[in-house]
Amino acid sequence: VLQRSPFKLSYMGFPVSLMFRCLMPIDDVSAYCPSIHTRKSRHEKLPMNRTPFQALACPLDGEPLQLEGGTWRCASNHSFDVAKQGYINLLPVQQKRSTDPGDSKAMVAARQRFLAAGDYAPIAKALSQAVMRHCEQAETYSCLDAGCGEGYYLRQLAQQLPDVQALSLMGLDISKWAVQSAAKQDDKHAPISRWVVGSNAQLPVQSATLDSVLCMFGFPVHGEFARVLKPGGQLLQVEAGPEHLRELREIIYPTLKP
């Protein structure tokens, strides 16, 4: 059963109401924040034992993908090239509901500016602490951010977990602009994560290969999350609570739903 813990912040004078949901017991998320390492400067190098996740699956037939040069290929010879920015597009046209799904380029840039200001840093710290508590027994801990946006939470996770903990990371988003932004902010020669355009409705990930799935203000598809998680795996889901930016919504909308 997912346990819910309220997490309260403020932004521009408006209270921010969030719900932190986790398969692991969490009593008070905010209590975990002080024990996390402080955020590193963007100019500091990340630990060397952060590697891109490898167990990708073909979005067309579900078969394992293998990297051959700059192309991912399955046994049926479906192939997907790595873009020059370093990401892979595993969202075939038949899985799209529009020509350019997800956040626009302008929306991604706006979110990047907001997150860079540090207003949601306490959430990233609490998230990292929850992962840290779960990954103590794993030699290499594999983690997917399903709906990664421009990669903020994975970058924070890579920075805040102890250097001795090896991580295998993957960020996935349905917006190519978001994934492109995340890949551009990574080290092209030594990336910390695999950046993939794809859908939570049909994750291009092999079954039972992940220790953890993050869903940060995204669109959860719990059946798919369960499929890709290993036995004993962890789902960390953060979503807006009922009072999230209520004062601002009261200005915009004539009535609010209960």
mmCIF file of C-alpha atoms in Angstrom:
data_model
loop_
_atom_site.group_PDB
_atom_site.id
_atom_site.type_symbol
_atom_site.label_atom_id
_atom_site.label_comp_id
_atom_site.label_asym_id
_atom_site.label_seq_id
_atom_site.Cartn_x
_atom_site.Cartn_y
_atom_site.Cartn_z
ATOM 1 C CA VAL A 1 0.000 0.000 0.000
ATOM 2 C CA LEU A 2 1.322 3.406 -0.918
ATOM 3 C CA GLN A 3 1.753 5.605 2.158
ATOM 4 C CA ARG A 4 1.108 9.326 1.785
ATOM 5 C CA SER A 5 3.125 12.024 3.528
ATOM 6 C CA PRO A 6 2.215 15.710 3.167
ATOM 7 C CA PHE A 7 5.040 17.954 2.057
ATOM 8 C CA LYS A 8 4.549 21.720 2.318
ATOM 9 C CA LEU A 9 6.569 24.497 0.697
ATOM 10 C CA SER A 10 5.783 27.997 -0.494
ATOM 11 C CA TYR A 11 6.403 29.768 -3.768
ATOM 12 C CA MET A 12 5.854 33.479 -4.392
ATOM 13 C CA GLY A 13 3.766 33.668 -1.229
ATOM 14 C CA PHE A 14 1.467 30.802 -2.210
ATOM 15 C CA PRO A 15 1.489 27.573 -0.178
ATOM 16 C CA VAL A 16 2.517 24.537 -2.202
ATOM 17 C CA SER A 17 0.734 21.345 -1.182
ATOM 18 C CA LEU A 18 2.295 18.094 -2.353
ATOM 19 C CA MET A 19 1.861 14.419 -1.638
ATOM 20 C CA PHE A 20 4.929 12.175 -1.378
ATOM 21 C CA ARG A 21 3.950 8.569 -2.028
ATOM 22 C CA CYS A 22 6.286 5.662 -1.462
ATOM 23 C CA LEU A 23 6.228 1.888 -1.240
ATOM 24 C CA MET A 24 8.612 2.255 1.681
ATOM 25 C CA PRO A 25 7.292 3.596 5.028
ATOM 26 C CA ILE A 26 7.815 7.347 5.371
ATOM 27 C CA ASP A 27 6.677 9.168 8.513
ATOM 28 C CA ASP A 28 7.834 12.708 7.856
ATOM 29 C CA VAL A 29 9.580 13.437 4.572
ATOM 30 C CA SER A 30 10.829 16.828 5.712
ATOM 31 C CA ALA A 31 12.721 15.187 8.576
ATOM 32 C CA TYR A 32 15.000 13.448 6.084
ATOM 33 C CA CYS A 33 16.227 16.617 4.425
ATOM 34 C CA PRO A 34 18.953 17.800 6.859
ATOM 35 C CA SER A 35 20.895 14.546 6.650
ATOM 36 C CA ILE A 36 21.397 14.735 2.875
ATOM 37 C CA HIS A 37 24.579 16.038 1.366
ATOM 38 C CA THR A 38 24.352 19.681 0.320
ATOM 39 C CA ARG A 39 23.888 20.340 -3.380
ATOM 40 C CA LYS A 40 27.123 20.556 -5.309
ATOM 41 C CA SER A 41 28.098 23.406 -7.550
ATOM 42 C CA ARG A 42 27.118 22.864 -11.161
ATOM 43 C CA HIS A 43 30.837 23.135 -11.968
ATOM 44 C CA GLU A 44 31.834 20.192 -9.746
ATOM 45 C CA LYS A 45 32.246 16.817 -11.361
ATOM 46 C CA LEU A 46 29.707 14.123 -10.601
ATOM 47 C CA PRO A 47 30.864 10.784 -9.150
ATOM 48 C CA MET A 48 32.330 8.452 -11.726
ATOM 49 C CA ASN A 49 30.107 5.457 -10.849
ATOM 50 C CA ARG A 50 26.947 6.853 -12.469
ATOM 51 C CA THR A 51 26.196 4.998 -15.688
ATOM 52 C CA PRO A 52 23.367 4.967 -18.250
ATOM 53 C CA PHE A 53 20.798 2.194 -17.856
ATOM 54 C CA GLN A 54 21.234 -0.591 -20.429
ATOM 55 C CA ALA A 55 18.173 -2.899 -20.323
ATOM 56 C CA LEU A 56 16.094 -1.158 -22.982
ATOM 57 C CA ALA A 57 13.296 -2.895 -24.874
ATOM 58 C CA CYS A 58 12.037 -2.368 -28.401
ATOM 59 C CA PRO A 59 8.864 -0.255 -28.315
ATOM 60 C CA LEU A 60 7.482 -2.202 -31.285
ATOM 61 C CA ASP A 61 7.808 -5.811 -30.117
ATOM 62 C CA GLY A 62 9.223 -5.652 -26.577
ATOM 63 C CA GLU A 63 12.400 -7.526 -27.468
ATOM 64 C CA PRO A 64 15.692 -6.505 -25.808
ATOM 65 C CA LEU A 65 17.632 -3.778 -27.573
ATOM 66 C CA GLN A 66 21.384 -3.961 -28.101
ATOM 67 C CA LEU A 67 23.631 -0.986 -28.807
ATOM 68 C CA GLU A 68 25.635 -1.327 -32.025
ATOM 69 C CA GLY A 69 27.722 1.762 -32.584
ATOM 70 C CA GLY A 70 25.266 4.643 -32.581
ATOM 71 C CA THR A 71 22.163 2.494 -33.075
ATOM 72 C CA TRP A 72 19.979 0.437 -30.739
ATOM 73 C CA ARG A 73 18.677 -2.685 -32.481
ATOM 74 C CA CYS A 74 16.456 -5.649 -31.552
ATOM 75 C CA ALA A 75 16.476 -9.217 -32.890
ATOM 76 C CA SER A 76 13.725 -8.302 -35.374
ATOM 77 C CA ASN A 77 16.058 -5.629 -36.795
ATOM 78 C CA HIS A 78 14.016 -2.661 -35.581
ATOM 79 C CA SER A 79 16.589 0.086 -35.162
ATOM 80 C CA PHE A 80 16.708 3.399 -33.308
ATOM 81 C CA ASP A 81 19.548 5.858 -33.777
ATOM 82 C CA VAL A 82 21.124 7.845 -30.966
ATOM 83 C CA ALA A 83 20.564 11.556 -31.649
ATOM 84 C CA LYS A 84 23.537 13.896 -31.824
ATOM 85 C CA GLN A 85 22.532 15.315 -28.418
ATOM 86 C CA GLY A 86 22.877 11.814 -26.931
ATOM 87 C CA TYR A 87 19.263 10.724 -26.405
ATOM 88 C CA ILE A 88 17.192 7.953 -28.039
ATOM 89 C CA ASN A 89 13.680 8.320 -29.409
ATOM 90 C CA LEU A 90 11.729 5.158 -28.550
ATOM 91 C CA LEU A 91 8.275 6.642 -29.147
ATOM 92 C CA PRO A 92 6.986 5.236 -32.449
ATOM 93 C CA VAL A 93 4.381 7.209 -34.330
ATOM 94 C CA GLN A 94 1.648 4.681 -33.553
ATOM 95 C CA GLN A 95 2.053 5.459 -29.833
ATOM 96 C CA LYS A 96 1.646 9.221 -30.314
ATOM 97 C CA ARG A 97 -1.631 11.070 -29.863
ATOM 98 C CA SER A 98 -0.276 14.226 -31.481
ATOM 99 C CA THR A 99 2.605 15.189 -33.731
ATOM 100 C CA ASP A 100 4.526 16.811 -30.866
ATOM 101 C CA PRO A 101 3.317 15.298 -27.563
ATOM 102 C CA GLY A 102 4.233 16.528 -24.120
ATOM 103 C CA ASP A 103 5.676 19.849 -23.025
ATOM 104 C CA SER A 104 6.723 22.381 -25.621
ATOM 105 C CA LYS A 105 10.223 23.815 -25.865
ATOM 106 C CA ALA A 106 9.079 27.012 -24.103
ATOM 107 C CA MET A 107 7.438 25.050 -21.281
ATOM 108 C CA VAL A 108 10.592 22.993 -20.739
ATOM 109 C CA ALA A 109 12.724 26.149 -20.599
ATOM 110 C CA ALA A 110 10.341 27.738 -18.062
ATOM 111 C CA ARG A 111 10.442 24.668 -15.827
ATOM 112 C CA GLN A 112 14.219 24.561 -16.046
ATOM 113 C CA ARG A 113 14.446 28.171 -14.865
ATOM 114 C CA PHE A 114 12.092 27.476 -11.959
ATOM 115 C CA LEU A 115 13.889 24.322 -10.805
ATOM 116 C CA ALA A 116 17.299 25.986 -11.141
ATOM 117 C CA ALA A 117 16.166 28.565 -8.580
ATOM 118 C CA GLY A 118 16.094 25.804 -5.945
ATOM 119 C CA ASP A 119 12.473 26.102 -4.790
ATOM 120 C CA TYR A 120 11.937 22.344 -5.103
ATOM 121 C CA ALA A 121 15.364 21.386 -3.752
ATOM 122 C CA PRO A 122 13.800 20.037 -0.504
ATOM 123 C CA ILE A 123 11.736 17.612 -2.587
ATOM 124 C CA ALA A 124 14.841 16.430 -4.415
ATOM 125 C CA LYS A 125 16.613 15.934 -1.076
ATOM 126 C CA ALA A 126 13.732 13.946 0.386
ATOM 127 C CA LEU A 127 13.612 11.840 -2.764
ATOM 128 C CA SER A 128 17.336 11.124 -2.579
ATOM 129 C CA GLN A 129 17.021 10.104 1.074
ATOM 130 C CA ALA A 130 14.216 7.672 0.261
ATOM 131 C CA VAL A 131 16.332 6.124 -2.500
ATOM 132 C CA MET A 132 19.354 6.004 -0.209
ATOM 133 C CA ARG A 133 17.414 4.024 2.396
ATOM 134 C CA HIS A 134 16.364 1.508 -0.259
ATOM 135 C CA CYS A 135 19.633 1.045 -2.154
ATOM 136 C CA GLU A 136 21.901 0.017 0.719
ATOM 137 C CA GLN A 137 21.885 -3.655 -0.315
ATOM 138 C CA ALA A 138 22.322 -3.105 -4.072
ATOM 139 C CA GLU A 139 25.778 -3.185 -5.636
ATOM 140 C CA THR A 140 24.495 -1.198 -8.626
ATOM 141 C CA TYR A 141 21.130 0.479 -8.110
ATOM 142 C CA SER A 142 19.003 0.971 -11.226
ATOM 143 C CA CYS A 143 16.495 3.814 -11.282
ATOM 144 C CA LEU A 144 14.051 5.171 -13.877
ATOM 145 C CA ASP A 145 12.546 8.662 -13.703
ATOM 146 C CA ALA A 146 9.272 8.150 -15.592
ATOM 147 C CA GLY A 147 8.396 11.638 -16.800
ATOM 148 C CA CYS A 148 11.847 13.083 -16.172
ATOM 149 C CA GLY A 149 11.316 16.489 -17.769
ATOM 150 C CA GLU A 150 14.666 18.191 -18.176
ATOM 151 C CA GLY A 151 16.381 15.758 -15.815
ATOM 152 C CA TYR A 152 16.490 17.804 -12.607
ATOM 153 C CA TYR A 153 15.654 15.030 -10.130
ATOM 154 C CA LEU A 154 18.034 12.468 -11.632
ATOM 155 C CA ARG A 155 20.882 14.982 -11.603
ATOM 156 C CA GLN A 156 20.155 15.780 -7.954
ATOM 157 C CA LEU A 157 20.011 12.074 -7.129
ATOM 158 C CA ALA A 158 23.363 11.472 -8.814
ATOM 159 C CA GLN A 159 24.897 14.330 -6.829
ATOM 160 C CA GLN A 160 23.409 13.635 -3.426
ATOM 161 C CA LEU A 161 23.869 9.894 -3.043
ATOM 162 C CA PRO A 162 27.249 8.759 -1.658
ATOM 163 C CA ASP A 163 29.964 8.413 -4.255
ATOM 164 C CA VAL A 164 30.504 4.756 -3.333
ATOM 165 C CA GLN A 165 26.959 3.856 -4.425
ATOM 166 C CA ALA A 166 26.909 2.836 -8.079
ATOM 167 C CA LEU A 167 23.849 4.034 -9.972
ATOM 168 C CA SER A 168 22.400 2.977 -13.325
ATOM 169 C CA LEU A 169 20.018 5.749 -14.366
ATOM 170 C CA MET A 170 17.388 6.364 -17.024
ATOM 171 C CA GLY A 171 15.228 9.397 -17.656
ATOM 172 C CA LEU A 172 12.159 9.050 -19.889
ATOM 173 C CA ASP A 173 9.690 11.658 -21.069
ATOM 174 C CA ILE A 174 7.114 11.862 -23.834
ATOM 175 C CA SER A 175 8.371 15.346 -24.760
ATOM 176 C CA LYS A 176 11.354 15.274 -27.097
ATOM 177 C CA TRP A 177 12.154 18.852 -26.016
ATOM 178 C CA ALA A 178 12.407 17.795 -22.384
ATOM 179 C CA VAL A 179 14.625 14.807 -23.155
ATOM 180 C CA GLN A 180 16.767 16.887 -25.485
ATOM 181 C CA SER A 181 17.261 19.451 -22.718
ATOM 182 C CA ALA A 182 18.197 16.729 -20.222
ATOM 183 C CA ALA A 183 20.710 15.185 -22.624
ATOM 184 C CA LYS A 184 22.287 18.563 -23.371
ATOM 185 C CA GLN A 185 22.897 19.137 -19.661
ATOM 186 C CA ASP A 186 24.620 15.766 -19.289
ATOM 187 C CA ASP A 187 28.230 14.997 -20.114
ATOM 188 C CA LYS A 188 28.162 13.692 -23.668
ATOM 189 C CA HIS A 189 31.410 11.733 -23.201
ATOM 190 C CA ALA A 190 30.566 10.340 -19.735
ATOM 191 C CA PRO A 191 26.788 10.625 -19.287
ATOM 192 C CA ILE A 192 25.205 9.850 -15.928
ATOM 193 C CA SER A 193 21.918 8.646 -17.440
ATOM 194 C CA ARG A 194 20.204 7.140 -20.451
ATOM 195 C CA TRP A 195 17.817 9.769 -21.854
ATOM 196 C CA VAL A 196 14.858 8.373 -23.762
ATOM 197 C CA VAL A 197 11.788 9.777 -25.501
ATOM 198 C CA GLY A 198 8.999 7.368 -24.658
ATOM 199 C CA SER A 199 5.659 6.835 -22.960
ATOM 200 C CA ASN A 200 4.781 5.618 -19.463
ATOM 201 C CA ALA A 201 1.910 3.709 -21.074
ATOM 202 C CA GLN A 202 4.417 1.405 -22.783
ATOM 203 C CA LEU A 203 7.811 1.724 -21.155
ATOM 204 C CA PRO A 204 10.667 0.696 -23.473
ATOM 205 C CA VAL A 205 12.286 -1.203 -20.598
ATOM 206 C CA GLN A 206 12.819 -4.929 -20.099
ATOM 207 C CA SER A 207 10.687 -6.522 -17.384
ATOM 208 C CA ALA A 208 11.970 -6.799 -13.791
ATOM 209 C CA THR A 209 15.158 -4.812 -14.409
ATOM 210 C CA LEU A 210 14.709 -1.745 -12.171
ATOM 211 C CA ASP A 211 15.246 -1.270 -8.446
ATOM 212 C CA SER A 212 13.289 1.968 -8.372
ATOM 213 C CA VAL A 213 10.841 4.003 -10.442
ATOM 214 C CA LEU A 214 10.305 7.711 -9.813
ATOM 215 C CA CYS A 215 7.165 9.512 -10.929
ATOM 216 C CA MET A 216 7.555 13.204 -10.116
ATOM 217 C CA PHE A 217 4.350 15.125 -10.899
ATOM 218 C CA GLY A 218 3.894 12.848 -13.903
ATOM 219 C CA PHE A 219 1.261 10.462 -15.217
ATOM 220 C CA PRO A 220 1.614 7.136 -13.382
ATOM 221 C CA VAL A 221 0.853 3.863 -15.115
ATOM 222 C CA HIS A 222 1.122 1.468 -12.216
ATOM 223 C CA GLY A 223 0.773 -1.686 -14.298
ATOM 224 C CA GLU A 224 3.826 -0.738 -16.339
ATOM 225 C CA PHE A 225 5.739 0.345 -13.246
ATOM 226 C CA ALA A 226 5.052 -3.041 -11.637
ATOM 227 C CA ARG A 227 6.213 -4.845 -14.785
ATOM 228 C CA VAL A 228 9.629 -3.169 -14.943
ATOM 229 C CA LEU A 229 10.385 -3.254 -11.206
ATOM 230 C CA LYS A 230 12.364 -6.104 -9.708
ATOM 231 C CA PRO A 231 10.809 -8.059 -6.823
ATOM 232 C CA GLY A 232 11.098 -5.769 -3.814
ATOM 233 C CA GLY A 233 11.482 -2.732 -6.074
ATOM 234 C CA GLN A 234 10.398 0.724 -4.991
ATOM 235 C CA LEU A 235 7.982 3.208 -6.542
ATOM 236 C CA LEU A 236 8.397 6.823 -5.449
ATOM 237 C CA GLN A 237 5.544 9.025 -6.602
ATOM 238 C CA VAL A 238 5.177 12.746 -5.863
ATOM 239 C CA GLU A 239 1.987 14.534 -6.856
ATOM 240 C CA ALA A 240 0.166 17.769 -6.124
ATOM 241 C CA GLY A 241 -2.023 17.706 -3.009
ATOM 242 C CA PRO A 242 -5.581 19.085 -2.799
ATOM 243 C CA GLU A 243 -4.466 22.502 -1.531
ATOM 244 C CA HIS A 244 -1.674 22.951 -4.070
ATOM 245 C CA LEU A 245 -1.557 26.656 -5.083
ATOM 246 C CA ARG A 246 -5.180 27.055 -3.955
ATOM 247 C CA GLU A 247 -4.955 30.841 -3.639
ATOM 248 C CA LEU A 248 -3.654 31.146 -7.181
ATOM 249 C CA ARG A 249 -6.351 28.805 -8.520
ATOM 250 C CA GLU A 250 -9.027 30.858 -6.783
ATOM 251 C CA ILE A 251 -7.871 33.854 -8.811
ATOM 252 C CA ILE A 252 -7.870 31.977 -12.134
ATOM 253 C CA TYR A 253 -11.016 29.849 -11.839
ATOM 254 C CA PRO A 254 -14.542 31.033 -10.847
ATOM 255 C CA THR A 255 -15.103 27.855 -8.792
ATOM 256 C CA LEU A 256 -12.844 25.080 -7.530
ATOM 257 C CA LYS A 257 -13.687 21.412 -7.497
ATOM 258 C CA PRO A 258 -13.840 19.958 -3.960
#
